[in-house]
Amino acid sequence: MSHTVLICDDAIFMRTMVGDILQQAGFEIVGEAETGVQAVEKYKQLRPDLVTMDIVMPDMGGIDAVREITKFDPGARVLMCSAMGQQALVVEAIQAGAKDFVVKPFQPSRVLEAVQRVLG
Amino acid sequence: MDSAQYAELFLTESREHVSAINHALLDLERGDGARGTDAIGAIFRSVHTIKGMSATMGYAPVAALAHELETLLDMMRRGTRTADATVMELLFTSADLLEHAIEGAVQGVPVSPEVGVMTARLKAEGKAGGDQRSSVAIQMPVDTGEWSAPAPDGAGLLVRVRLVEGTPLKGVRAFLVVQAARKLGEVAAVSPPLDELQADKFNHDFALRLHSDRSQGEVTTALRNAGDVAEVRIGEDADVATPAHTMEFSVAELAQGVAPVPAKAATVVPQQRSVRIDLRRLDTLMNLIGELVITRGRLNSLAATSEDPALVETVAQASRLVADLQDEIMTSRMVPVWQVFDRFPRLVRDAARSLDKQVEFTVEGKDVELDRSMLEEVGDPIVHLLRNAVDHGLETPQERTSKGKPATGRLLLSATRDRSAVAIRVEDDGRGIDRERVLRRARESGLVDVGKLELSDEELVRLIARAGFSTAERVTDLSGRGVGVDAVYSRVRALGGSVDIRSVKDEGTTVTLRLPLTLAIVRSLLARIGGETYALAMTHVRETVEFRPALLRTVQGREVLMLRDEVLPIVRLRTLVEFDGAPPRGLEQAIIVELSERRAALVVDALIGQQEIVVKQFDAVRDARTLFGGATILGDGAPALIIDVSSIL
């Protein structure tokens, strides 16, 4: 059975791109969220194997969302999607419970490597 | 999904963000305190999103500009830069250039050098503001490809880790490796210290002391699994540490970190079940349904001659289905007016600033919907009216104060829906149209009798709607010369709409545009002159009567039609279209057409009946005196011209 993924990003563009990369690699995209609040709600509802999480989102940022999700499910596997210049934030996200990170612009191979590490 | 589709998504979404940036900038300029902070946060988020998307698309100039803009915004969020006039101007200009760079990148045309200039300028601003993100010169060890991190003192297994060259956010990666080590046991010391590691202040290698009961192989595997690890070396090696070579350099990516973005107050986002459809698909659907409507017309006329009741019934049913389908497709093409109105606050602000005027601009009815192509067409006329209002309508603050008005002028743009039309109103509380001057100009040009002393609103509209009629004293780059209300008027008429102007001296001017909901399919009355068929939109047809000689009167030497107690001027379509064939045998027909308060009897050879027609616009209907508003193909495949009723009234 393929792994299920919840994609959280406020940009449709980014959700589409990440979704395409993962789908082509055989993952099943079970949900998308455009705010941190939605991400937490959808996590609870869908219990996906993997979450990709943008850092900068309206309505609760990605870090707080990771914190909430990990509080709900300590085993949650969250992959942070960050941009250059967000060192401190990514560290904070990892301390909040995220397992790994990828840096925009995304290269499919890097995304998939990170995903494997998170799931492995 | 191919790259073209990504580009389209990128464009759509970036445009939304640019629009959001402009709105937040206006808020920032007006607001203070908490509202200002919210605005900076919102701008930051949008710029950040654009940066991420453009970097992914490989649009380097966009990403670079967004990056530097983000730096400036970050300083504003931290409070190390204030939103003074210089910064505001910088932000507004940057927003414009960002938009330009985005459009250019997607179209694949080279961006204007201004984008690069602005990027450099923002970068300089960042330095001037003591930004820590992109411009701090740091003593950095040069990567010699050797083990450069000194071994930390103390007990425990010495573990050296080298990351892959070019690891993104290597500081964070190092942190992850240390985290992985912590899962194996106790990490006694890290070199360089953890906070320096996190800030990227290290070469590609670092070292730590680990107390663990795991085997060396297990440690190596676990650390490698943290990702981007090139090599793990375990055990004492006093000979490794070499003196670090240093050099000074600065890197934009050496961000010290960005303050967390304050999350907006939680709002409930309504979940809609929707899919995104390519706009071209909608246009194609609309064209297809247009063809189908024409075919239905032909089918109906064929069925009318048939005596097979089953065929007649089936055709009637198909007709109804086509009508339903048409409704659905029309509805799917409706978009809220804010999609175009959204850019107006910025436009009004720029216009007001360049003219040193104070304007409070309000937009109402943003959610009113209009056919997409209609909305696109009507954008320019509205821009024109808004500019006119700021330029000619609203007075300077001094002038207003001396008249006893508030220094700040009001400008309202509103959209309202009634029955089958949308009314768009531009209302200002400025000086009003100078009737005296319009009248004087009209007398000079011989457009009205020399003795005429007053102008009604109706007459006013008709005069200023004439091509080239302008009373502007100065030529400004806002309103130009000679393209005034007439341009708006002919445009709106070409769309099948009407223009109405109310103006009171020193109280203000209100221009109302009434537009049909769609411009594609119009219920029309078909009439004939000789062998030619002409169409008139039913919205302008009041009734039809037989043109009996008994109804004819002569008033002041002119032929008029006397209908009940009403005197109607007579317009002969034969004369208008310069048809010189034989006069019709039998009785002619009169179509009573009306538009606002004006009416006339349009005389035609014969009436054919009502039909839905698909309007094909002419490319340019610029001349206000053009008789025809478009053309159509009839059910039998013959073409027909569509008469623009406002041109004959």
Short mmCIF file of C-alpha atoms in Angstrom, two decimals, chain A residues 9-21 24 32 34-35 37-38 41-42 54-61 63-64 81-92 94-95 98-107 110 113-114 117, chain B residues 1 6-7 9-10 13 17 44-45 48-49 51-57 67 70 133 166-173 175-176 179 183 198-200 224-228 253-261 263-269 271 276:
data_model
loop_
_atom_site.label_atom_id
_atom_site.label_comp_id
_atom_site.label_asym_id
_atom_site.label_seq_id
_atom_site.Cartn_x
_atom_site.Cartn_y
_atom_site.Cartn_z
CA ASP A 9 1.41 25.22 1.78
CA ASP A 10 -0.46 28.46 1.22
CA ALA A 11 0.57 28.57 -2.45
CA ILE A 12 -1.36 26.35 -4.83
CA PHE A 13 1.67 26.44 -7.03
CA MET A 14 3.83 24.83 -4.35
CA ARG A 15 1.18 22.31 -3.39
CA THR A 16 0.84 21.27 -7.01
CA MET A 17 4.57 20.91 -7.47
CA VAL A 18 5.18 18.92 -4.29
CA GLY A 19 2.07 16.87 -5.03
CA ASP A 20 3.30 16.04 -8.53
CA ILE A 21 6.72 14.99 -7.28
CA GLN A 24 4.94 10.35 -9.50
CA GLU A 32 -4.03 19.64 1.18
CA GLU A 34 -3.40 26.19 3.04
CA THR A 35 -3.13 27.37 6.62
CA VAL A 37 -5.06 25.69 11.32
CA GLN A 38 -6.23 23.58 8.39
CA GLU A 41 -7.42 19.81 11.51
CA LYS A 42 -6.68 17.71 8.46
CA ASP A 54 5.50 25.12 4.63
CA ILE A 55 6.86 27.48 7.29
CA VAL A 56 5.26 30.75 6.31
CA MET A 57 1.48 30.40 6.20
CA PRO A 58 -1.38 32.61 7.33
CA ASP A 59 -3.57 31.48 10.22
CA MET A 60 -0.95 29.77 12.37
CA GLY A 61 2.46 29.28 10.81
CA ILE A 63 6.05 25.69 13.18
CA ASP A 64 3.07 26.07 15.47
CA CYS A 81 9.55 22.92 3.31
CA SER A 82 11.72 25.95 3.78
CA ALA A 83 13.37 28.68 1.80
CA MET A 84 16.90 29.97 1.92
CA GLY A 85 17.34 32.26 4.87
CA GLN A 86 15.19 30.36 7.31
CA GLN A 87 17.84 28.53 9.32
CA ALA A 88 16.58 29.55 12.71
CA LEU A 89 13.00 28.74 11.80
CA VAL A 90 13.85 25.29 10.49
CA VAL A 91 15.81 24.53 13.65
CA GLU A 92 12.80 25.66 15.64
CA ILE A 94 12.81 20.44 14.18
CA GLN A 95 12.79 21.18 17.88
CA ALA A 98 9.66 17.99 12.45
CA LYS A 99 11.82 15.14 11.19
CA ASP A 100 13.64 16.69 8.24
CA PHE A 101 13.54 19.56 5.80
CA VAL A 102 13.90 20.41 2.12
CA VAL A 103 14.87 23.80 0.74
CA LYS A 104 13.14 25.63 -2.09
CA PRO A 105 13.63 25.57 -5.00
CA PHE A 106 12.70 21.90 -4.84
CA GLN A 107 14.58 19.26 -6.74
CA ARG A 110 16.14 15.87 -2.88
CA GLU A 113 15.49 11.54 -0.41
CA ALA A 114 14.19 13.60 2.48
CA ARG A 117 14.61 9.58 5.53
CA MET B 1 1.71 18.62 -15.24
CA TYR B 6 3.21 25.49 -13.73
CA ALA B 7 3.95 28.86 -15.29
CA LEU B 9 -0.33 28.62 -11.90
CA PHE B 10 2.67 30.68 -10.91
CA GLU B 13 -0.99 33.06 -7.87
CA HIS B 17 -0.02 38.12 -4.16
CA PHE B 44 6.18 39.77 4.05
CA ARG B 45 4.19 36.56 3.58
CA HIS B 48 8.10 35.32 0.66
CA THR B 49 5.68 33.12 -1.28
CA LYS B 51 10.25 34.32 -3.75
CA GLY B 52 9.77 30.59 -3.18
CA MET B 53 7.67 30.09 -6.29
CA SER B 54 9.92 32.13 -8.58
CA ALA B 55 13.04 30.37 -7.34
CA THR B 56 11.36 27.07 -8.12
CA MET B 57 10.47 28.25 -11.60
CA HIS B 67 14.66 38.24 -1.55
CA GLU B 70 11.94 40.44 2.09
CA ARG B 133 20.54 38.58 7.19
CA GLY B 166 26.72 22.59 -1.20
CA THR B 167 24.32 21.15 1.35
CA PRO B 168 21.39 23.55 1.59
CA LEU B 169 20.98 25.09 5.05
CA LYS B 170 24.01 23.13 6.23
CA GLY B 171 23.67 24.55 9.73
CA VAL B 172 20.27 22.96 10.09
CA ARG B 173 21.56 19.74 8.59
CA PHE B 175 21.80 20.23 13.84
CA LEU B 176 19.87 17.21 12.54
CA GLN B 179 20.02 15.30 17.01
CA LYS B 183 19.38 9.42 20.04
CA GLN B 198 23.22 26.42 13.37
CA ALA B 199 24.26 29.80 12.03
CA ASP B 200 26.32 28.12 9.29
CA ARG B 224 24.58 9.12 7.67
CA ASN B 225 20.83 8.65 7.74
CA ALA B 226 20.42 12.23 8.94
CA GLY B 227 21.01 13.19 5.32
CA ASP B 228 23.62 15.03 3.27
CA GLU B 253 22.06 33.07 2.14
CA LEU B 254 23.86 33.48 5.45
CA ALA B 255 20.68 34.36 7.13
CA GLN B 256 20.78 34.57 10.84
CA GLY B 257 17.20 33.57 10.86
CA VAL B 258 13.96 35.31 10.35
CA ALA B 259 11.56 36.28 13.07
CA PRO B 260 8.52 34.02 13.09
CA VAL B 261 5.65 35.40 11.12
CA ALA B 263 -0.13 34.32 12.53
CA LYS B 264 -3.28 36.19 11.65
CA ALA B 265 -6.31 35.80 13.87
CA ALA B 266 -7.96 32.52 13.07
CA THR B 267 -10.74 32.85 10.58
CA VAL B 268 -12.90 30.12 9.27
CA VAL B 269 -12.02 29.37 5.69
CA GLN B 271 -14.40 24.89 2.11
CA ARG B 276 -9.61 25.18 -11.50
#
